[in-house]
Tab-separated table of C-alpha atoms and ligand atoms in Angstrom:
chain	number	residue	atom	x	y	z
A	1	UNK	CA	-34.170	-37.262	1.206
A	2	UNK	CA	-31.928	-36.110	3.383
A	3	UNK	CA	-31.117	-38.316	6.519
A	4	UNK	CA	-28.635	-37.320	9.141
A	5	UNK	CA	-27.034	-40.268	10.585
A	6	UNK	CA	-25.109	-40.440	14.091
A	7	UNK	CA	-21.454	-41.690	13.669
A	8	UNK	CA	-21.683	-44.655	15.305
A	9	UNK	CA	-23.938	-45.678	12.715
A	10	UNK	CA	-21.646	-45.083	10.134
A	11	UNK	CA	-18.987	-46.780	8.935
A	12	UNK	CA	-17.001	-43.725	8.780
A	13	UNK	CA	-16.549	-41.966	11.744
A	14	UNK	CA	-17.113	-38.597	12.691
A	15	UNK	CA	-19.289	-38.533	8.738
A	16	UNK	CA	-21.930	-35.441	9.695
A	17	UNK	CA	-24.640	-36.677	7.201
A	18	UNK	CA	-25.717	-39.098	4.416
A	19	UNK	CA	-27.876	-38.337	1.342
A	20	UNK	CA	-29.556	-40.439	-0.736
A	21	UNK	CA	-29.833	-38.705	-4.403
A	22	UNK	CA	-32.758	-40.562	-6.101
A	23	UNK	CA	-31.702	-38.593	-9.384
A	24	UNK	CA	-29.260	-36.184	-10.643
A	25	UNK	CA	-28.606	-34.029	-13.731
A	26	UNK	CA	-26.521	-35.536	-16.434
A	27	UNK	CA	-22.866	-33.461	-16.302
A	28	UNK	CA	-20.967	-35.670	-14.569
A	29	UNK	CA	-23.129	-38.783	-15.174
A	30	UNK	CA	-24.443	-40.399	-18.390
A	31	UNK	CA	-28.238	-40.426	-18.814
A	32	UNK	CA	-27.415	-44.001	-18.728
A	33	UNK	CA	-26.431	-44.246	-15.509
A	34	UNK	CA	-28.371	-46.035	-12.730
A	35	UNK	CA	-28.035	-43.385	-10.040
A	36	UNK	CA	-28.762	-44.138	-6.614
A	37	UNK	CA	-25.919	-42.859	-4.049
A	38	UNK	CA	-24.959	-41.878	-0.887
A	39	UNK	CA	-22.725	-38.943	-0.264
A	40	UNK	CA	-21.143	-38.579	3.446
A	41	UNK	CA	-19.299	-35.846	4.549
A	42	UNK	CA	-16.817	-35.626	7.748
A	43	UNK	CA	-16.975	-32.597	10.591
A	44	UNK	CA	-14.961	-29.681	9.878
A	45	UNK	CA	-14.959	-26.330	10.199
A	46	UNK	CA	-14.858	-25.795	6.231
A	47	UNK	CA	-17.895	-28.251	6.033
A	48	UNK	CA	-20.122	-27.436	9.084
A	49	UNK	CA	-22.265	-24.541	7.409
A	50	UNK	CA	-22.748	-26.763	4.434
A	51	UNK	CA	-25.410	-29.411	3.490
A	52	UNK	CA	-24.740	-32.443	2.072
A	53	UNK	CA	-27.814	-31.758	-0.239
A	54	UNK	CA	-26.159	-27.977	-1.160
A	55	UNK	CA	-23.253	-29.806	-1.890
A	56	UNK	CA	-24.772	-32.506	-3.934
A	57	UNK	CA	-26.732	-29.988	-6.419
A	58	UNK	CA	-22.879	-28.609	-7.040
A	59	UNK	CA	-21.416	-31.426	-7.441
A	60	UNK	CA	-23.649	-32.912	-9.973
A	61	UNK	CA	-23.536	-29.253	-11.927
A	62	UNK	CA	-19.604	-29.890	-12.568
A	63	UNK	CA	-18.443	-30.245	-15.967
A	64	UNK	CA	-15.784	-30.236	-18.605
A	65	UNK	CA	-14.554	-26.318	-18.092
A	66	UNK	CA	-14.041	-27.563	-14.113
A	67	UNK	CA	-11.688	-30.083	-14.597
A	68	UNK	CA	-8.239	-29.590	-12.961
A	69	UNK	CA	-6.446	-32.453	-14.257
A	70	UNK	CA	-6.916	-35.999	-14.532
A	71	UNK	CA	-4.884	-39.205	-13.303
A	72	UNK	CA	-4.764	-43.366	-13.707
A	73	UNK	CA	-7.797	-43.304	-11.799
A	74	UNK	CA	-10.475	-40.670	-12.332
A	75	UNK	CA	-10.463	-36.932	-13.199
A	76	UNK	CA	-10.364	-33.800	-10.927
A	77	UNK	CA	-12.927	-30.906	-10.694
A	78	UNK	CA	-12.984	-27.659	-9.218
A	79	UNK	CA	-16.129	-27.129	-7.051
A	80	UNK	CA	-16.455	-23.681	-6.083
A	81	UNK	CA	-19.035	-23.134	-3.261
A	82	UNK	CA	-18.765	-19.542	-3.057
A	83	UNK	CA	-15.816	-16.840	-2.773
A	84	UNK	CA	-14.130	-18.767	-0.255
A	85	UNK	CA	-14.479	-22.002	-0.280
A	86	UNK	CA	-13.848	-24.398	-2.958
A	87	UNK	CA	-13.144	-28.261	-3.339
A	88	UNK	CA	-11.321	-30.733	-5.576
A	89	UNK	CA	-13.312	-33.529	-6.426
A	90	UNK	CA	-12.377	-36.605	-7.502
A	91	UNK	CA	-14.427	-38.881	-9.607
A	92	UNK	CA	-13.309	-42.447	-9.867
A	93	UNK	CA	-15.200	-44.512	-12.537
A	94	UNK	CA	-16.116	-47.932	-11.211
A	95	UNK	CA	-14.386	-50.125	-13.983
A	96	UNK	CA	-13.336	-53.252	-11.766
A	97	UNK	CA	-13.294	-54.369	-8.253
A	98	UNK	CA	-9.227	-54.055	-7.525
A	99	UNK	CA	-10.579	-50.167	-8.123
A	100	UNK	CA	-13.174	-50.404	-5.633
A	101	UNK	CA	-11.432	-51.620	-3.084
A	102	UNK	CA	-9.352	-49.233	-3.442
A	103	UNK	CA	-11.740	-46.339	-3.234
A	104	UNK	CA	-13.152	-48.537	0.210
A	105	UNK	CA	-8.914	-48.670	1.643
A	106	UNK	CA	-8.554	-44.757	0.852
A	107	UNK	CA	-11.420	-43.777	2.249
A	108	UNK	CA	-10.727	-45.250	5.497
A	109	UNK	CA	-7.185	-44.225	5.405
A	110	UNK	CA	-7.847	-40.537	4.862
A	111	UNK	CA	-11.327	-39.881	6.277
A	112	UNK	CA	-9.341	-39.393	10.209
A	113	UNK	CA	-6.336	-37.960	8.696
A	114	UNK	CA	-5.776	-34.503	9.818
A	115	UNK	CA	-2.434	-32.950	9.301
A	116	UNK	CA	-0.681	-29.499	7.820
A	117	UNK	CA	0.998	-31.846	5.562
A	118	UNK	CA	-1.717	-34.474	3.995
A	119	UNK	CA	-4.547	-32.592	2.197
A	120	UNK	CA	-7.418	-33.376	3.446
A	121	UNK	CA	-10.542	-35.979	2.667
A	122	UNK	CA	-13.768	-34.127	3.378
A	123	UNK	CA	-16.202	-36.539	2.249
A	124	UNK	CA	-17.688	-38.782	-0.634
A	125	UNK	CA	-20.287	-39.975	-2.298
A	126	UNK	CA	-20.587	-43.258	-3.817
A	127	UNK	CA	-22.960	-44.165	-6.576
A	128	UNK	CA	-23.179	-47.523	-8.239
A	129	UNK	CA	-21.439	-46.007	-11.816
A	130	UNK	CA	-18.750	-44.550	-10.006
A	131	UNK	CA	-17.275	-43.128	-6.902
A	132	UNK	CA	-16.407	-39.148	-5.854
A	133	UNK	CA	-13.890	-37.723	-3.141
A	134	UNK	CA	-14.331	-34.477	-1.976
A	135	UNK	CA	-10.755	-33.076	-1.143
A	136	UNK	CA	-9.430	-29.646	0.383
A	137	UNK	CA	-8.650	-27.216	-3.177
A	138	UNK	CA	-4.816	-27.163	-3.193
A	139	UNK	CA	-4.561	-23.289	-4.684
A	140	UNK	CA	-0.473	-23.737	-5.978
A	141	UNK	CA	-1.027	-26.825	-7.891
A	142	UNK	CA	1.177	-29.621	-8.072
A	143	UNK	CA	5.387	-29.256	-7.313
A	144	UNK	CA	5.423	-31.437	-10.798
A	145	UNK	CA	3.845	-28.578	-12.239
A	146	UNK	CA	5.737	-26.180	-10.389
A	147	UNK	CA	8.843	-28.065	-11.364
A	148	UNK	CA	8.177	-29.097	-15.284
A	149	UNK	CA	5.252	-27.015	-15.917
A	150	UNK	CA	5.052	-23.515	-18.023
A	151	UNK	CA	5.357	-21.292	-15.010
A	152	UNK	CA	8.624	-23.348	-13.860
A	153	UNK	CA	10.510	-21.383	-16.949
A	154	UNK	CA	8.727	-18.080	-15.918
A	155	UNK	CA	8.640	-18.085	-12.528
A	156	UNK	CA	11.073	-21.108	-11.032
A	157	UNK	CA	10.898	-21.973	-7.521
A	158	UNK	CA	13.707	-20.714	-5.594
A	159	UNK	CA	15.646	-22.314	-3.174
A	160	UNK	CA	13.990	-21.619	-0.103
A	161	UNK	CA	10.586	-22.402	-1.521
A	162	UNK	CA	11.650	-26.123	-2.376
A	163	UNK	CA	13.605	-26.463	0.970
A	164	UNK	CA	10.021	-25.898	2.779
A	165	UNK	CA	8.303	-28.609	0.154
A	166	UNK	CA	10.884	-31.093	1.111
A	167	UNK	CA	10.577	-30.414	4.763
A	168	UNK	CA	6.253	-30.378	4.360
A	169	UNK	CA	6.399	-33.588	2.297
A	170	UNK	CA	8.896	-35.245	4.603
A	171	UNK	CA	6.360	-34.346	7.835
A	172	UNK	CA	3.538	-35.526	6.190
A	173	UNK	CA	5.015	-38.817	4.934
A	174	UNK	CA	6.445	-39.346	8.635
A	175	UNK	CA	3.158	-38.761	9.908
A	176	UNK	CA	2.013	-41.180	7.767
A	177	UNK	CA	4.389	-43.789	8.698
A	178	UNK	CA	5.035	-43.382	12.180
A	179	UNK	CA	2.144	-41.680	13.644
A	180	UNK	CA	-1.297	-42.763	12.025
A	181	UNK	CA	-2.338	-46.090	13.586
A	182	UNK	CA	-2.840	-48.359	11.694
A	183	UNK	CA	0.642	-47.071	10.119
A	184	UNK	CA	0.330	-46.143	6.507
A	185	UNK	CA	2.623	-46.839	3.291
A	186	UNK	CA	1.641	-44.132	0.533
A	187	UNK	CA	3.125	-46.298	-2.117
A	188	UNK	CA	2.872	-43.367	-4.613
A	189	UNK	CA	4.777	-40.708	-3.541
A	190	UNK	CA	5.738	-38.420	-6.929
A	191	UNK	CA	5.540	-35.050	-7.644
A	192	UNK	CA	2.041	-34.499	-8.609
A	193	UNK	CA	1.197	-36.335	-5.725
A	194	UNK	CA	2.951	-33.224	-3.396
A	195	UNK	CA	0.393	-30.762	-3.517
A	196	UNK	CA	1.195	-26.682	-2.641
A	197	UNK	CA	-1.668	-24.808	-0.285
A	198	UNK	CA	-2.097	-21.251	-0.027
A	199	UNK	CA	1.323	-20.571	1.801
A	200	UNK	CA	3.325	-22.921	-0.497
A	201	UNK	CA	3.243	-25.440	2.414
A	202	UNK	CA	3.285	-28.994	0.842
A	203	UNK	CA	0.320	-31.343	1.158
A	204	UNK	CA	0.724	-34.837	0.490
A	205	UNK	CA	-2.088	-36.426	-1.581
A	206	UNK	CA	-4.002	-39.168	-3.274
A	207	UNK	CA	-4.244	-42.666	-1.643
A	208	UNK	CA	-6.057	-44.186	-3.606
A	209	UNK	CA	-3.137	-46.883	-3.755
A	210	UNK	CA	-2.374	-46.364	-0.529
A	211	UNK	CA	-2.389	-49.560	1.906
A	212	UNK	CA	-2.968	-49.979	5.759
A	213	UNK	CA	-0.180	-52.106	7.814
A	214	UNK	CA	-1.306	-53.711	11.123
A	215	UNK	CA	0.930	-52.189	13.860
A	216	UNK	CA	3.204	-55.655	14.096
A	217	UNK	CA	3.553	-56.207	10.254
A	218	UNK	CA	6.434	-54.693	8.530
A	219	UNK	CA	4.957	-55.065	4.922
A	220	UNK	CA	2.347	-55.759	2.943
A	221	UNK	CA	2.443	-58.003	-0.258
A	222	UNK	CA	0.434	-56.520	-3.052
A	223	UNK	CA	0.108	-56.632	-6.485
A	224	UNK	CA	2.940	-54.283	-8.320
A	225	UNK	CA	1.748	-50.348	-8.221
A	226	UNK	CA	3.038	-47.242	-8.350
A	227	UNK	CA	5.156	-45.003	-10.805
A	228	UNK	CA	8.310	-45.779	-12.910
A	229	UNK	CA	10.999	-43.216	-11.953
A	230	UNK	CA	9.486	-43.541	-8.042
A	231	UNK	CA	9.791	-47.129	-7.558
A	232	UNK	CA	12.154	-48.544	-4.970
A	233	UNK	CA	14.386	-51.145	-6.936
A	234	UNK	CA	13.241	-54.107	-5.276
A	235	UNK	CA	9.792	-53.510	-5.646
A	236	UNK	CA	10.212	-55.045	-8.971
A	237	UNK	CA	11.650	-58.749	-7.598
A	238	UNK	CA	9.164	-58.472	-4.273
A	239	UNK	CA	5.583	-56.699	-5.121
A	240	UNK	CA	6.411	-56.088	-1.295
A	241	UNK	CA	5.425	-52.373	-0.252
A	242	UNK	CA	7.171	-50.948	2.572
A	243	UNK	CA	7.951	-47.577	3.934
A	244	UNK	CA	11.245	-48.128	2.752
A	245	UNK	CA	10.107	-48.170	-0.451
A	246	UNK	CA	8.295	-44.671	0.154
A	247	UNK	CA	11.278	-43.539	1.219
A	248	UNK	CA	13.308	-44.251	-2.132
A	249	UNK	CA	10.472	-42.364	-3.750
A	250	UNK	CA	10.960	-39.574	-1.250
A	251	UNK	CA	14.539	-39.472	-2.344
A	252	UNK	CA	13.840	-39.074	-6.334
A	253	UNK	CA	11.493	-36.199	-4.837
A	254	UNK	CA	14.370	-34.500	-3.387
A	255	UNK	CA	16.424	-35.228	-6.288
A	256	UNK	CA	13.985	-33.746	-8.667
A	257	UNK	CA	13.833	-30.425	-6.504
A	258	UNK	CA	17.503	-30.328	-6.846
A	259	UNK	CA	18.397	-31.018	-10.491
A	260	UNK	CA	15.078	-29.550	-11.537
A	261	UNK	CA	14.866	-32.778	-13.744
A	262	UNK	CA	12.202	-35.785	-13.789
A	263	UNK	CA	13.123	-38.994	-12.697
A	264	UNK	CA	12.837	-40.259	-16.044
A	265	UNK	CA	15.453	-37.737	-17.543
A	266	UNK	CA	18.228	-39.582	-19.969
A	267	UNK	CA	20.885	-37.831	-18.493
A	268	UNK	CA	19.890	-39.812	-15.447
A	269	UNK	CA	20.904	-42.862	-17.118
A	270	UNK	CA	23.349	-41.743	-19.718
A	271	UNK	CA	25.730	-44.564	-19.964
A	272	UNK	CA	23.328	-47.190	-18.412
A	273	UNK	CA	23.629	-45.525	-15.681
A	274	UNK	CA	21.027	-45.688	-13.007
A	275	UNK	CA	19.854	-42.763	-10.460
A	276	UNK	CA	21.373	-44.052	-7.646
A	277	UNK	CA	24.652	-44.954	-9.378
A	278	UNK	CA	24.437	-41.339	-10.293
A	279	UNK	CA	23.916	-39.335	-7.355
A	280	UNK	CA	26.451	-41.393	-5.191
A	281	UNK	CA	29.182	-40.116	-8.190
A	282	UNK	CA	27.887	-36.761	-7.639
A	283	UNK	CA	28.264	-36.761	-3.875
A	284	UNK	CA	31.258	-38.747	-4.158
A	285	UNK	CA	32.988	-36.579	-6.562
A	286	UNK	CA	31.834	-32.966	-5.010
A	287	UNK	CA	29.654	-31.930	-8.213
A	288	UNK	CA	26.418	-30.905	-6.506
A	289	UNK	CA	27.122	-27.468	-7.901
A	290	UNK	CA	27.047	-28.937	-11.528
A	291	UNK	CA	24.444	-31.420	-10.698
A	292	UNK	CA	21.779	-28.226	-9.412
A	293	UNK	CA	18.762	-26.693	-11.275
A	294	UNK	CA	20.188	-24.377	-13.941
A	295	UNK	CA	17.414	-21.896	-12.883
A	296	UNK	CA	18.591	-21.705	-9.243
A	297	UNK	CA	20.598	-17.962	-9.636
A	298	UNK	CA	21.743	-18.479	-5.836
A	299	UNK	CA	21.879	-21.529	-3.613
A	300	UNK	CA	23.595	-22.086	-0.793
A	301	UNK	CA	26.434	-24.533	-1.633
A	302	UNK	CA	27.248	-26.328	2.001
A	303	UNK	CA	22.997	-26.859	2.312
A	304	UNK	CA	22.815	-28.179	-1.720
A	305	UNK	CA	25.418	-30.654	-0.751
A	306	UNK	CA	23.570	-31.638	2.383
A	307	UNK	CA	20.370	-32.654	0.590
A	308	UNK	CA	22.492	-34.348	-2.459
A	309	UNK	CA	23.576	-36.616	0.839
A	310	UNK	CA	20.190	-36.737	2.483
A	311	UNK	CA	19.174	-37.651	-1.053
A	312	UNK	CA	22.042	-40.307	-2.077
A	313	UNK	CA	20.854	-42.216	1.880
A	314	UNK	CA	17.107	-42.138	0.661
A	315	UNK	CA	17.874	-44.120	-2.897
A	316	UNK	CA	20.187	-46.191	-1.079
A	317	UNK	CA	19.977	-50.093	-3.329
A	318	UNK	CA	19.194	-52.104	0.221
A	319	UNK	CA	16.395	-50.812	1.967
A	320	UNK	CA	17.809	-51.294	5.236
A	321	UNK	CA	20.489	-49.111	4.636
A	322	UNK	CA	18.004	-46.157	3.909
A	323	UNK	CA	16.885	-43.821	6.843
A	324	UNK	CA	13.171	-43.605	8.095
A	325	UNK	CA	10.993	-40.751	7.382
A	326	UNK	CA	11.363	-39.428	10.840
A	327	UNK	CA	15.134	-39.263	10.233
A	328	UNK	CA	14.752	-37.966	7.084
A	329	UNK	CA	12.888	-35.099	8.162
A	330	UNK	CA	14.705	-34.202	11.379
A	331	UNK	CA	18.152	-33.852	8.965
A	332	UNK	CA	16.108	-32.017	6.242
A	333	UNK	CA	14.849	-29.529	9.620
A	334	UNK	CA	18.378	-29.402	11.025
A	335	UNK	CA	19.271	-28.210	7.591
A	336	UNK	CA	16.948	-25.519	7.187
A	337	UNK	CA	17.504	-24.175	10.768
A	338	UNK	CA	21.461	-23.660	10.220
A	339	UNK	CA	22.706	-20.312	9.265
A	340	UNK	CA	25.290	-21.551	6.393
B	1	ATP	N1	-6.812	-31.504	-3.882
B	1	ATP	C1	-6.371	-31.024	-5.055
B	1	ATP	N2	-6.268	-29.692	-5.246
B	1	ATP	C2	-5.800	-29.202	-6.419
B	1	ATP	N3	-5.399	-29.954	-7.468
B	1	ATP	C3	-5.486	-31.292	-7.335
B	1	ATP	C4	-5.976	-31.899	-6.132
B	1	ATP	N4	-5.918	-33.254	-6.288
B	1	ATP	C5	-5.414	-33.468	-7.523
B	1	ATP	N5	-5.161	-32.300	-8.159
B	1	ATP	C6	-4.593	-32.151	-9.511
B	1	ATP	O1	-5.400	-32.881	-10.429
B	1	ATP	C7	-4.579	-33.546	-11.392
B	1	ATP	C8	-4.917	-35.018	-11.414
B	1	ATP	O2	-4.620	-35.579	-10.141
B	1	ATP	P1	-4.659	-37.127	-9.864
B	1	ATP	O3	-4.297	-37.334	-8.432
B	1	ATP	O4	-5.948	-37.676	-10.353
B	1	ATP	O5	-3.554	-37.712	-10.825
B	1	ATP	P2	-1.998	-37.780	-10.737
B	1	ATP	O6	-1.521	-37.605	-9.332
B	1	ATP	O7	-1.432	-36.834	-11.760
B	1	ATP	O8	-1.730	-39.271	-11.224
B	1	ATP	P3	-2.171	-40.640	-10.495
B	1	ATP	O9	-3.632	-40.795	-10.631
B	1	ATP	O10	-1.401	-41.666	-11.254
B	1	ATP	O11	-1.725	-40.527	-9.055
B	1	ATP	C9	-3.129	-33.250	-11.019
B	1	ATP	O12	-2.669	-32.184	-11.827
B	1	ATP	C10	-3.191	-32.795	-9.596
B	1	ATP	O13	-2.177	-31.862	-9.323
C-alpha cells in the first residue's frame, strides 16, 4: 500500500511519501521479525523520480556483499539504484530505548539539513525490529580511511587535498553550530565521521548522537558519549556537551591531517604526555616540520605552522579559551587563500 501523505501531515517535513510494507524478504531482516514499517523519504532532486515502494524492494534485497562498513550503532549498505545513483543505508537495530531516541533526535536534526558540507539524510524507514537511514553514497570513503587505511601508504593525501577537508569539515561544523536553528552540537566529530564526495569535498556525517540546543541554552547535559582520542577534557568531569567540545574534536581532526597519526598514537603521550601538552611544545618550540606526516614529500612550511597554531587554539584545556567554528574556519580560509 502505498499512501502519499502531504507534509503537514507528517511529522517530518517536506517527507514526499510513506509506505507501509506489510512483508518483506528476509536479507536484511530475520524471518523472525515482526515487520510492519513505514519508510518516508524527503524532496530532492536525487529522490523525485523514485518511489518509495522501488526503493523499498531494494532496500530489503541488501545483503552481506553490500555492506560498507559498520559502526557502534548499526551497519552500512550500499544501495545501488541504477548507474547513477546509489545510497548508503544505515540500519540501526532497535536494542534499547536511549537508541531510539536517538534514531527520533537524528532524524529531526538531519531531515532539513542541506549543505555542501553535511551529507545528506534522504529518508527512512522505521520498522518495529529496527530502524534504516537512507544517506547520500559518499564515493571517497572516510578521511580515517584515507588517513590510516591501505590506500593512505599507496596513494597518501597530499597537502592540498587535506587543506580542502579541513576547510569542508570546518564549514559544515559551523553550519552546524551557528546557522541551523535549533543550533546543533555533533558531539562525534572523528575521522570516519568526515566523509569525502566525488570532488574530495568533505561531508560531515552521522548524528545519530547528535543533540539539539534551544537557541538561549549554551549546553546540554547528557549522558557521557562520544570517542576516546576526540573528547574535549572536561567532558569527562561534566557529561556537559557543548560546541566547545566539538571544537576540541575538530582540533585532533586537524592534528591527525597533520601528523598523519590517530589520536590514540603513543607517541602522543610518550612521557605521560597528553595531546595538548604536546602540540603547544611543538608550536612553542618551532618543530612543525618534525611533527608533519612523513608521507607529505612537499608542504608548505609558513601554512603547516599556521594550522599546528589553529590546531594548538582548538585543543586549548579551558573551553573558553578555544575559538568558535566560525573563527576556526575563516583562519583555516585565510590560510588557504594566501600565496606563501
Ligand atoms: N554516507 C556514507 N557514504 C559512504 N560510506 C559511509 C557513509 N556513511 C557511513 N559510511 C561508512 O560506513 C562505515 C560505518 O559507518 P558508521 O557511521 O556506522 O560508523 P563509524 O563512524 O565508523 O563509527 P560510529 O558508529 O561510532 O560513529 C564507515 O567506514 C563509514 O566511512
Amino acid at each position: 500500500m502505498v499512501m502519499v501523505v502531504d507534509s503537514a501531515d507528517d511529522p517530518v517535513k517536506d517527507a514526499v511519501s510513506t509506505i507501509s510494507i506489510p512483508s518483506v524478504p528476509k536479507s536484511l531482516v530475520s524471518s523472525e521479525d515482526e515487520i510492519r514499517g513505514k519508510m518516508v523519504m524527503f524532496r530532492s532532486l536525487t529522490t523525485q523520480s523514485l518511489t518509495s515502494k522501488a526503493l523499498m524492494k531494494k532496500t530489503m534485497k541488501l545483503s552481506n556483499k553490500d555492506i560498507i562498513g559498520s559502526g557502534g550503532y548499526g551497519t552500512v549498505y550500499r544501495l545501488r539504484i541504477d548507474d547513477t545513483t546509489a545510497f548508503a543505508v544505515k540500519r540501526l537495530n532497535k536494542g534499547n530505548t536511549d537508541r531510539d531516541h536517538g534514531f527520533e533526535r537524528e532524524l529531526n536534526a538531519m531531515g532539513d539539513i542541506k549543505h555542501r558540507n553535511i551529507v545528506t539524510l534522504h529518508g527512512y524507514y522505521i520498522a518495529p525490529q529496527f530502524n534504516l537511514l537512507i544517506y547520500e553514497l559518499m564515493p571517497n570513503g572516510s578521511l580515517d580511511a584515507l588517513l590510516h587505511g591501505k590506500s593512505s601508504k599507496e596513494k597518501p593525501l597530499d597537502w592540498s587535498s587535506r587543506c580542502k577537508i579541513a576547510v569542508g569539515a570546518a564549514r559544515g561544523l559551523s553550519y552546524l553550530h551557528h546557522d541551523c536553528i535549533p543550533h546543533i552540537i555533533h558531539r562525534d566529530i572523528k575521522s570516519s565521521n568526515i566523509l569525502l564526495d566525488q570532488n574530495m569535498e568533505a561531508r560531515v556525517s552521522d548524528f545519530g548522537l547528535a543533540t539539539l540546543m534551544e537557541p538561549d541554552q549554551s549546553h546540554v547535559t547528557t549522558i557521557v558519549a562520544g570517542t576516546f582520542g576526540y573528547l574535549a577534557p572536561e567532558y569527562f568531569d561534566t557529561g556537559r556537551a557543548t560546541t566547545k567540545g566539538d571544537v576540541y574534536s575538530f582540533g585532533v581532526i586537524l592534528l591527525e591531517l597533520l601528523t598523519g597519526r590517530r589520536p590514540t598514537d603513543e607517541s602522543f603521550i610518550e612521557g605521560g604526555k597528553k595531546l595538548v601538552t604536546w602540540v603547544k611544545e611543538v608550536v612553542e618550540e618551532g618543530r612543525e616540520e618534525h611533527a608533519i606526516d612523513g608521507s607529505l614529500v612537499c608542504f608548505p612550511i609558513e601554512k603547516v605552522r599556521k594550522v599546528f597554531a589553529i590546531a594548538d587554539k582548538c585543543l586549548e584545556s579551558d573551553p573558553l579559551k578555544r575559538p568558535t567554528m566560525a573563527a576556526v574556519l575563516k583562519m583555516l580560509e585565510q590560510i588557504n587563500q594566501t600565496n606563501l
